[in-house]
Structures are given as structure tokens and as C-alpha cells.
Amino acid sequence: MRYLFAWRELDAIIAPVRNPILKLCKMEVVMNARWVSSLVILVLFGSIPAAAGPVRFEKVVVDKTFRAEGVAVGDVNHDGKLDILSGDVWYAAPRWEMHEVRKVGTYDGTKGYSNCFANFAQDVNGDGWVDSIVIGMPDGPCLWYENPKNKTGHWKERTVVGSACNETPIFFDLLGNGKPVLIFAVRPKGQMAWFGIPGDLEGLWDMNIIAVGPDAPGTKKYSHGLGAGDVNGDGRNDVLVKEGWWRAPGKRTRSNWKFHPANLGEDCANVLVYDVDDDGDSDVITNSAHKYGIWWFEQLDNAEFKQHVISEKYSQPHAIILADVNRDGVKDLVTGKRHFAHQGKDPGGHDPAMLYWFELRRPKSGAPEFILHEIDDDSGVGTQFEVVDMNADGKLDIVTSNKKGVYVFLQKS
């Protein structure tokens, strides 16, 4: 069905050849037909991204209990299916049976928080089994849990570092080698750092200091706004906070990267880097953590940034992800409300827990457009979530965990 329109157009162009009155136009028609045929072939073989149909999602309730505000995915039990990790527990696909990673806590989202602000999946020890990295409340320890390889009991716990700050610590391919690393601030010195897996797995991880401090920008206990990406187009991923960005040196283990001040708006959560307007340089996208607003910052010729509003419709979009949802070759934005981030005390705190995405369109003339598509009004996101193809059908799905519970949204377009 995807190519039905193209074939109809081809037939419409060739059809006049059968009409004797238009025989003189035959040469032009044939040339047009050849052009359309070439276009169809390009779409069929992927040289031009084929636009997908309308995007819709099927909501799957994994657990209605508040487990965590971070979530990860990985094949925990080696059955070839992606499972879900959510702080204290993990869920086995496809029935989502719950298993304990560590002692399971009881959390009341109307009064407080869980012990997981972020959850990342990584094969830490290189044994071929995915492990779990968990960051609890800001300035608490970052821990990793070794996968027991289908054995019963809790997973062995080890410490990455004793202090992990920022409300949005990130796990990003900073080195450009396909292997994400942890990036966040540490206290009490107020340093920004990235962490490598140590040779001795029983010890703390190798801390590579990006900003020595003391109290470098974005390194407070609850600092809002952290991200990574190639800001200046030199092929290396830089590290950003709302106050500016650190330029990555050639040797990423070098201490104290050069800081470039920039005004990237108010308190936010993620700081994303993407060429929004397709002009060849990197722009920045941020999202309000506890108020209203999602913005993009256009990079100008003088290396300054001009702020544009994407949306101010929904409150507390405390986590946001760049992903090509509709498979048109352009990355879109997926986000949602962090339900009861401060127990309903934030602006819009009692509004519906929305989950939604923005389709990025680039008209031939005029500014980029962000088209809002609502997905759900009773789930939202936490402080971190995942957009990944959960069922290997070639379409991106969404996995969330927050005070509303744990959910999977399977794309059915």
C-alpha cells in the first residue's frame, strides 16, 4: 500500500498515450513516466526515506505500582526478547513477569520518591549478559548490579561512584565508539565528569574530569540541564549544561575541558544537540523540568543561540528524547509529563499525565515546524525513559516508568 500512490501517478502519466488525440505528447509523457519510475525505485530500495502512514501506539500496562522514575531495556534472560529494568525489579518479556534485582521498596508518589532516578542497561563485565546501572536520589551513589545469568536471588551490587548529581544524569556515546558512558556531576567539589569501566570491577569507576570546579556550572546537587553532542562540528561530542558547553578535546581523558558560556534558557532536563533547521550547524533543544515549555536554540554565525518556542501546552516535560518516530529520515521529539514531580506542587501539577511526540517538519521555505501528536493522557514519563524497537518490527516504541507505573507503548502505524 505504501507505493500505491506512486504507481497510480505513473499510470496517470502513461494513460494519455492511449488517447489518439494526445499522441503528439507521447514523448513528453514517456519522459515523465521514466522520472516517476525512477522515483518509485529509489523509494523501494531506500535511497529516499519512504514516509510512513499515521503513527499510532498501543498502550501496554506492565505494572501500575510506582517502582522508579528511570527505566532501561535489555535482554536480561537471554531469550532474544527485550526485557524492562526499573530500579528494584525487572520484567520478563512478553508476559512481563516481575523479578527482583534488589530488595524491593515501597514508594508513595504522593509523598516522596523512589530510589531510582535513572536506570541504564550495559554489559559492564563483558560476560555477554546485560547488567543494570541505577542512580537514586541526586548526590547519592551510582550503583551497578551484576546479572546473575538466570540464577535466583538478588543481583550483586557494586558502587560506580559515591556521589551522582544532576536531576538528569545521562548515558551517552561521548567517545563516538558506540559505547555509551555515564556523565554527571559529583559533589562535594562540584566537578563534571564522565566515567569509564575500571580494570578492577570491585573498585570505583575511572572518573575523567571534564570540569575541575569547584562548583563548575551545572554541578549542584539538583542542577537542571545536562546533555552531550557535537556543538561546533569538529566531529567530537561536547558536554552541555544550560549555562554553556565544554568543548571536547582530542583526547577525551584530558582534564578540564574548555568552557564556552552560552544562554540556553531556564532550568531544564535534557540538553539535546541536533540540526533542527537543516542549515549545516548544530542547534540545541531543551525542556522545562518543572514548569511549561520546550524550546530550540538556533545556532547563529557568531556561535550564539537564538531561542524559539516549540510548545508551552503541557507542564513538566522532565525528560525528552530525539528519535525518528515516523521513519521519514528526520528526528522527532518524544516527551511527556513527569507526573507529581513535586507531589503536585508545580505549575500544572494536577493536570493529566500526558505522553506525546512532536513531528519535525522542514518546509522548503520558512521556519521548522513541530507538529504535536498526543499518545496518552494517563502515564507520562519519569526523569528518564527509553525509545527503542521493543518487538523487532522496525518501528520505535516507548517505555516509561514513573509514579503512574510502568508502561510500554508499541507503535502500530
Short mmCIF file of C-alpha atoms in Angstrom, two decimals:
data_model
loop_
_atom_site.label_atom_id
_atom_site.label_comp_id
_atom_site.label_asym_id
_atom_site.label_seq_id
_atom_site.Cartn_x
_atom_site.Cartn_y
_atom_site.Cartn_z
CA MET A 1 0.00 0.00 0.00
CA ARG A 2 2.94 2.34 0.66
CA TYR A 3 3.70 2.64 -3.02
CA LEU A 4 0.13 2.62 -4.37
CA PHE A 5 0.08 6.37 -4.86
CA ALA A 6 3.32 6.31 -6.86
CA TRP A 7 2.02 3.54 -9.17
CA ARG A 8 -1.26 5.38 -9.70
CA GLU A 9 0.65 8.52 -10.58
CA LEU A 10 2.73 6.53 -13.07
CA ASP A 11 -0.39 5.09 -14.67
CA ALA A 12 -1.99 8.52 -14.85
CA ILE A 13 1.01 9.83 -16.72
CA ILE A 14 1.19 6.92 -19.17
CA ALA A 15 -2.57 6.75 -19.75
CA PRO A 16 -2.74 9.72 -22.15
CA VAL A 17 -0.54 7.79 -24.57
CA ARG A 18 -3.52 5.55 -25.21
CA ASN A 19 -5.58 8.54 -26.29
CA PRO A 20 -5.10 9.27 -30.04
CA ILE A 21 -5.81 12.95 -29.50
CA LEU A 22 -2.69 13.30 -27.38
CA LYS A 23 -0.25 11.26 -29.50
CA LEU A 24 1.85 14.34 -30.09
CA CYS A 25 2.51 14.49 -26.32
CA LYS A 26 3.75 10.91 -26.22
CA MET A 27 7.44 11.77 -25.97
CA GLU A 28 6.95 14.15 -23.03
CA VAL A 29 4.69 11.67 -21.24
CA VAL A 30 7.20 8.86 -21.60
CA MET A 31 9.93 11.07 -20.19
CA ASN A 32 7.72 11.91 -17.20
CA ALA A 33 6.92 8.24 -16.76
CA ARG A 34 10.60 7.37 -16.68
CA TRP A 35 11.17 10.02 -13.98
CA VAL A 36 8.33 8.70 -11.83
CA SER A 37 9.58 5.13 -12.30
CA SER A 38 12.99 6.20 -11.09
CA LEU A 39 11.40 7.83 -8.07
CA VAL A 40 9.48 4.67 -7.23
CA ILE A 41 12.64 2.58 -7.49
CA LEU A 42 14.50 4.96 -5.16
CA VAL A 43 11.73 4.70 -2.58
CA LEU A 44 11.59 0.91 -2.90
CA PHE A 45 15.30 0.47 -2.33
CA GLY A 46 15.69 3.07 0.38
CA SER A 47 17.69 5.83 -1.29
CA ILE A 48 14.87 8.21 -0.39
CA PRO A 49 13.16 7.71 3.01
CA ALA A 50 9.66 6.35 2.50
CA ALA A 51 7.11 8.28 4.53
CA ALA A 52 5.20 6.08 6.94
CA GLY A 53 1.47 6.24 7.49
CA PRO A 54 -0.19 7.87 10.50
CA VAL A 55 1.60 6.91 13.72
CA ARG A 56 -0.42 5.31 16.49
CA PHE A 57 0.53 3.43 19.64
CA GLU A 58 -0.93 0.56 21.65
CA LYS A 59 -0.65 1.01 25.41
CA VAL A 60 0.56 -1.98 27.41
CA VAL A 61 0.27 -1.82 31.20
CA VAL A 62 3.27 -3.60 32.69
CA ASP A 63 2.74 -2.59 36.32
CA LYS A 64 0.55 0.08 37.95
CA THR A 65 2.80 0.28 41.01
CA PHE A 66 5.28 3.14 41.43
CA ARG A 67 8.66 1.42 41.06
CA ALA A 68 11.04 4.05 39.72
CA GLU A 69 11.35 7.22 37.64
CA GLY A 70 14.05 5.69 35.47
CA VAL A 71 13.84 2.70 33.16
CA ALA A 72 16.10 0.62 30.90
CA VAL A 73 15.68 -2.18 28.38
CA GLY A 74 17.84 -5.18 27.55
CA ASP A 75 17.68 -8.94 27.05
CA VAL A 76 18.14 -9.83 30.70
CA ASN A 77 17.42 -13.57 30.47
CA HIS A 78 18.98 -14.32 27.05
CA ASP A 79 15.74 -15.40 25.39
CA GLY A 80 16.11 -12.99 22.47
CA LYS A 81 13.45 -10.57 23.72
CA LEU A 82 13.93 -7.13 25.22
CA ASP A 83 13.02 -7.01 28.91
CA ILE A 84 12.44 -3.98 31.14
CA LEU A 85 14.56 -2.89 34.11
CA SER A 86 13.02 -0.47 36.60
CA GLY A 87 15.16 0.15 39.65
CA ASP A 88 14.47 -2.61 42.16
CA VAL A 89 12.94 -5.01 39.64
CA TRP A 90 12.95 -6.27 36.08
CA TYR A 91 10.11 -7.58 33.90
CA ALA A 92 10.49 -10.53 31.52
CA ALA A 93 9.00 -10.09 28.05
CA PRO A 94 6.49 -10.81 26.65
CA ARG A 95 4.29 -11.50 29.71
CA TRP A 96 6.14 -9.02 31.91
CA GLU A 97 6.58 -11.26 34.93
CA MET A 98 8.31 -9.28 37.67
CA HIS A 99 11.65 -10.37 39.21
CA GLU A 100 13.68 -8.71 41.94
CA VAL A 101 17.07 -7.11 41.27
CA ARG A 102 17.48 -5.97 44.88
CA LYS A 103 15.24 -5.55 47.92
CA VAL A 104 12.01 -4.04 46.67
CA GLY A 105 10.97 -0.79 48.28
CA THR A 106 7.51 0.63 48.81
CA TYR A 107 7.16 4.14 47.39
CA ASP A 108 4.31 6.63 47.73
CA GLY A 109 4.40 9.10 44.86
CA THR A 110 2.03 11.49 46.64
CA LYS A 111 4.56 11.96 49.46
CA GLY A 112 8.01 11.24 48.08
CA TYR A 113 10.28 9.48 45.60
CA SER A 114 11.68 6.08 44.69
CA ASN A 115 15.32 5.06 44.88
CA CYS A 116 15.84 5.24 41.12
CA PHE A 117 16.04 8.49 39.16
CA ALA A 118 17.84 6.84 36.23
CA ASN A 119 18.37 3.27 35.05
CA PHE A 120 20.76 2.21 32.27
CA ALA A 121 21.50 -1.21 30.79
CA GLN A 122 25.07 -2.20 29.95
CA ASP A 123 27.20 -5.34 29.87
CA VAL A 124 29.62 -3.98 32.44
CA ASN A 125 31.83 -7.03 32.95
CA GLY A 126 31.88 -8.20 29.33
CA ASP A 127 30.33 -11.62 30.01
CA GLY A 128 27.61 -11.19 27.37
CA TRP A 129 24.83 -10.56 29.89
CA VAL A 130 23.26 -7.14 30.37
CA ASP A 131 23.76 -5.57 33.80
CA SER A 132 21.84 -2.74 35.46
CA ILE A 133 23.18 0.71 36.40
CA VAL A 134 20.98 2.60 38.87
CA ILE A 135 21.21 6.20 40.11
CA GLY A 136 18.98 7.06 43.06
CA MET A 137 18.36 10.47 44.55
CA PRO A 138 20.78 13.19 43.43
CA ASP A 139 24.09 13.17 45.34
CA GLY A 140 23.51 9.56 46.32
CA PRO A 141 25.68 6.73 44.99
CA CYS A 142 25.57 5.38 41.45
CA LEU A 143 25.41 1.58 41.65
CA TRP A 144 25.70 -1.29 39.23
CA TYR A 145 24.15 -4.72 39.57
CA GLU A 146 25.69 -7.81 38.01
CA ASN A 147 23.30 -10.03 36.05
CA PRO A 148 23.20 -13.46 37.78
CA LYS A 149 22.69 -15.25 34.44
CA ASN A 150 19.26 -16.66 35.24
CA LYS A 151 20.23 -17.78 38.75
CA THR A 152 17.82 -16.95 41.55
CA GLY A 153 18.40 -14.28 44.17
CA HIS A 154 19.32 -10.64 44.19
CA TRP A 155 21.98 -9.28 41.85
CA LYS A 156 25.43 -8.48 43.25
CA GLU A 157 25.74 -4.76 43.97
CA ARG A 158 28.86 -2.65 43.39
CA THR A 159 29.49 1.10 43.53
CA VAL A 160 30.35 3.21 40.48
CA VAL A 161 30.92 6.40 42.50
CA GLY A 162 29.71 7.71 45.84
CA SER A 163 28.07 10.90 44.52
CA ALA A 164 25.96 11.22 41.36
CA CYS A 165 24.32 14.63 40.94
CA ASN A 166 22.04 16.38 38.42
CA GLU A 167 18.36 15.58 38.05
CA THR A 168 19.13 14.25 34.58
CA PRO A 169 22.35 12.23 34.62
CA ILE A 170 23.00 10.86 31.13
CA PHE A 171 24.36 7.73 29.45
CA PHE A 172 25.76 8.85 26.10
CA ASP A 173 28.22 7.79 23.39
CA LEU A 174 30.62 10.56 24.33
CA LEU A 175 33.67 8.94 22.74
CA GLY A 176 31.93 8.16 19.45
CA ASN A 177 32.84 4.46 19.59
CA GLY A 178 29.33 3.09 20.04
CA LYS A 179 29.84 2.55 23.77
CA PRO A 180 27.86 4.95 25.98
CA VAL A 181 29.42 6.28 29.18
CA LEU A 182 27.96 7.83 32.32
CA ILE A 183 28.11 11.64 32.55
CA PHE A 184 27.09 13.64 35.61
CA ALA A 185 28.37 15.95 38.34
CA VAL A 186 29.95 14.85 41.62
CA ARG A 187 29.93 16.55 44.98
CA PRO A 188 31.27 17.96 47.24
CA LYS A 189 33.82 19.53 44.88
CA GLY A 190 31.28 20.36 42.18
CA GLN A 191 33.03 18.65 39.27
CA MET A 192 31.59 17.48 35.95
CA ALA A 193 32.89 14.08 34.86
CA TRP A 194 32.44 11.03 32.70
CA PHE A 195 33.09 7.50 33.93
CA GLY A 196 34.83 4.52 32.38
CA ILE A 197 34.63 0.88 33.47
CA PRO A 198 37.66 0.06 35.64
CA GLY A 199 40.03 -2.85 35.28
CA ASP A 200 39.14 -3.91 38.82
CA LEU A 201 35.37 -4.36 38.79
CA GLU A 202 35.26 -4.39 42.57
CA GLY A 203 36.55 -0.82 42.71
CA LEU A 204 35.14 2.59 41.85
CA TRP A 205 34.93 3.50 38.18
CA ASP A 206 37.55 5.60 36.40
CA MET A 207 36.50 9.25 36.77
CA ASN A 208 37.54 11.54 33.90
CA ILE A 209 37.12 15.16 34.96
CA ILE A 210 35.55 17.49 32.40
CA ALA A 211 35.42 20.49 34.76
CA VAL A 212 37.59 20.53 37.87
CA GLY A 213 35.47 23.02 39.78
CA PRO A 214 34.98 23.90 42.49
CA ASP A 215 31.29 24.32 41.73
CA ALA A 216 31.56 24.26 37.95
CA PRO A 217 28.39 25.23 36.06
CA GLY A 218 25.65 22.61 36.36
CA THR A 219 27.24 20.72 39.24
CA LYS A 220 24.89 21.45 42.13
CA LYS A 221 23.09 18.56 43.79
CA TYR A 222 19.85 19.25 41.94
CA SER A 223 21.24 21.04 38.87
CA HIS A 224 18.81 21.02 35.96
CA GLY A 225 20.04 20.60 32.40
CA LEU A 226 22.66 18.20 31.05
CA GLY A 227 23.40 16.81 27.60
CA ALA A 228 26.02 15.91 25.04
CA GLY A 229 26.56 16.30 21.29
CA ASP A 230 28.81 17.89 18.69
CA VAL A 231 28.12 21.60 19.12
CA ASN A 232 30.92 23.05 16.97
CA GLY A 233 31.02 20.47 14.17
CA ASP A 234 34.52 19.13 14.84
CA GLY A 235 33.35 15.52 14.99
CA ARG A 236 33.70 15.24 18.76
CA ASN A 237 30.83 15.15 21.24
CA ASP A 238 30.83 18.03 23.70
CA VAL A 239 29.05 18.26 27.07
CA LEU A 240 26.37 20.89 27.67
CA VAL A 241 24.60 22.50 30.61
CA LYS A 242 22.13 25.39 30.44
CA GLU A 243 24.95 27.82 31.20
CA GLY A 244 27.07 26.74 28.21
CA TRP A 245 29.18 23.87 26.94
CA TRP A 246 32.55 22.20 27.36
CA ARG A 247 34.45 21.64 24.12
CA ALA A 248 35.72 18.07 23.84
CA PRO A 249 39.50 17.82 23.37
CA GLY A 250 41.10 15.33 21.01
CA LYS A 251 41.99 13.16 23.99
CA ARG A 252 38.78 12.79 25.94
CA THR A 253 40.59 11.67 29.11
CA ARG A 254 42.25 15.08 29.36
CA SER A 255 41.14 17.04 32.41
CA ASN A 256 39.42 20.43 32.45
CA TRP A 257 37.85 20.94 29.02
CA LYS A 258 37.47 24.50 27.73
CA PHE A 259 34.12 26.00 28.70
CA HIS A 260 32.10 28.21 26.32
CA PRO A 261 29.42 30.25 28.13
CA ALA A 262 26.02 30.36 26.42
CA ASN A 263 22.49 31.24 27.45
CA LEU A 264 20.47 28.08 26.91
CA GLY A 265 17.43 29.17 28.84
CA GLU A 266 15.89 28.34 32.18
CA ASP A 267 16.11 25.20 34.31
CA CYS A 268 15.60 22.24 32.02
CA ALA A 269 16.16 18.48 31.97
CA ASN A 270 17.86 17.12 28.84
CA VAL A 271 20.02 19.29 26.59
CA LEU A 272 19.84 17.82 23.08
CA VAL A 273 22.01 18.66 20.09
CA TYR A 274 20.52 18.46 16.57
CA ASP A 275 20.49 20.47 13.35
CA VAL A 276 16.85 21.49 13.65
CA ASP A 277 16.71 23.87 10.69
CA ASP A 278 18.97 21.78 8.42
CA ASP A 279 21.40 24.65 7.82
CA GLY A 280 24.53 22.61 8.50
CA ASP A 281 25.25 23.54 12.10
CA SER A 282 24.10 22.13 15.43
CA ASP A 283 21.21 23.64 17.32
CA VAL A 284 20.13 22.87 20.90
CA ILE A 285 16.81 21.63 22.30
CA THR A 286 15.78 21.91 25.97
CA ASN A 287 12.69 21.09 28.01
CA SER A 288 11.34 22.68 31.18
CA ALA A 289 11.73 20.36 34.16
CA HIS A 290 9.06 21.80 36.45
CA LYS A 291 7.16 24.47 34.51
CA TYR A 292 5.86 24.82 30.95
CA GLY A 293 7.97 24.91 27.82
CA ILE A 294 10.02 23.11 25.20
CA TRP A 295 12.44 25.21 23.17
CA TRP A 296 15.02 25.02 20.44
CA PHE A 297 18.01 27.32 20.27
CA GLU A 298 19.17 28.23 16.78
CA GLN A 299 22.94 28.45 16.49
CA LEU A 300 23.90 31.71 14.80
CA ASP A 301 27.04 32.58 12.83
CA ASN A 302 28.64 34.20 15.87
CA ALA A 303 28.31 30.97 17.91
CA GLU A 304 25.47 32.49 19.92
CA PHE A 305 22.00 30.97 20.20
CA LYS A 306 18.54 32.36 19.44
CA GLN A 307 15.65 30.86 21.39
CA HIS A 308 12.46 29.60 19.70
CA VAL A 309 9.39 28.14 21.40
CA ILE A 310 8.33 24.65 20.34
CA SER A 311 5.42 24.32 22.76
CA GLU A 312 4.14 25.57 26.10
CA LYS A 313 0.98 23.46 26.19
CA TYR A 314 1.86 20.85 28.80
CA SER A 315 3.74 21.16 32.08
CA GLN A 316 6.82 19.37 33.42
CA PRO A 317 8.24 17.59 30.34
CA HIS A 318 11.08 16.38 32.59
CA ALA A 319 12.62 14.02 30.02
CA ILE A 320 12.85 14.26 26.22
CA ILE A 321 14.37 12.05 23.52
CA LEU A 322 15.35 12.65 19.89
CA ALA A 323 14.15 9.79 17.69
CA ASP A 324 12.83 9.28 14.15
CA VAL A 325 9.35 8.17 15.18
CA ASN A 326 7.71 8.18 11.75
CA ARG A 327 10.75 6.89 9.82
CA ASP A 328 10.95 9.86 7.45
CA GLY A 329 14.68 10.40 7.98
CA VAL A 330 14.23 13.39 10.30
CA LYS A 331 14.45 13.06 14.07
CA ASP A 332 11.40 13.94 16.12
CA LEU A 333 10.91 14.65 19.84
CA VAL A 334 9.29 12.28 22.33
CA THR A 335 8.38 13.57 25.77
CA GLY A 336 5.70 13.69 28.42
CA LYS A 337 4.79 14.99 31.84
CA ARG A 338 6.69 13.88 34.91
CA HIS A 339 3.63 13.11 36.99
CA PHE A 340 3.71 14.58 40.52
CA ALA A 341 7.35 15.62 40.21
CA HIS A 342 6.95 17.59 43.44
CA GLN A 343 3.76 15.87 44.63
CA GLY A 344 1.55 18.13 42.52
CA LYS A 345 3.02 21.42 43.77
CA ASP A 346 4.49 22.50 40.42
CA PRO A 347 2.56 24.57 37.85
CA GLY A 348 0.10 22.19 36.20
CA GLY A 349 0.99 19.54 38.76
CA HIS A 350 -2.51 18.06 38.79
CA ASP A 351 -3.02 18.16 35.02
CA PRO A 352 -3.26 14.84 33.10
CA ALA A 353 -0.07 12.81 32.81
CA MET A 354 0.43 13.31 29.08
CA LEU A 355 2.71 11.36 26.75
CA TYR A 356 3.26 12.87 23.29
CA TRP A 357 5.66 13.48 20.43
CA PHE A 358 6.47 16.32 18.07
CA GLU A 359 6.96 15.62 14.39
CA LEU A 360 9.70 17.85 12.99
CA ARG A 361 8.94 19.18 9.52
CA ARG A 362 11.23 21.36 7.43
CA PRO A 363 9.27 23.34 4.83
CA LYS A 364 11.11 24.44 1.70
CA SER A 365 10.55 28.00 2.86
CA GLY A 366 10.01 29.25 6.37
CA ALA A 367 10.94 28.07 9.84
CA PRO A 368 10.96 24.45 11.03
CA GLU A 369 7.63 23.18 12.31
CA PHE A 370 6.92 20.91 15.28
CA ILE A 371 3.58 19.08 14.94
CA LEU A 372 2.13 17.81 18.23
CA HIS A 373 0.83 14.23 18.37
CA GLU A 374 -0.74 13.07 21.63
CA ILE A 375 -0.22 9.44 22.64
CA ASP A 376 -1.74 9.02 26.10
CA ASP A 377 -3.16 11.10 28.97
CA ASP A 378 -2.65 8.75 31.93
CA SER A 379 1.03 7.77 32.07
CA GLY A 380 3.61 10.44 31.24
CA VAL A 381 7.34 9.97 31.78
CA GLY A 382 9.73 9.93 34.72
CA THR A 383 13.12 11.57 34.93
CA GLN A 384 14.40 9.21 32.22
CA PHE A 385 12.76 6.82 29.74
CA GLU A 386 13.51 4.80 26.58
CA VAL A 387 12.55 4.95 22.90
CA VAL A 388 13.54 1.67 21.27
CA ASP A 389 12.19 -1.04 18.96
CA MET A 390 10.90 -3.49 21.59
CA ASN A 391 9.46 -6.14 19.28
CA ALA A 392 11.87 -6.05 16.31
CA ASP A 393 9.24 -4.82 13.83
CA GLY A 394 11.33 -1.86 12.64
CA LYS A 395 9.21 0.72 14.50
CA LEU A 396 10.21 2.69 17.56
CA ASP A 397 8.30 2.01 20.75
CA ILE A 398 8.28 3.88 24.09
CA VAL A 399 8.99 2.51 27.57
CA THR A 400 8.23 4.58 30.68
CA SER A 401 8.36 4.19 34.45
CA ASN A 402 7.09 6.82 36.88
CA LYS A 403 4.63 7.43 39.69
CA LYS A 404 1.83 6.14 37.45
CA GLY A 405 3.56 2.76 36.96
CA VAL A 406 5.47 1.00 34.18
CA TYR A 407 4.24 1.07 30.57
CA VAL A 408 5.16 0.06 27.04
CA PHE A 409 3.70 1.87 24.05
CA LEU A 410 4.01 -0.27 20.92
CA GLN A 411 3.92 1.58 17.62
CA LYS A 412 1.26 0.15 15.33
CA SER A 413 1.44 2.52 12.33
#
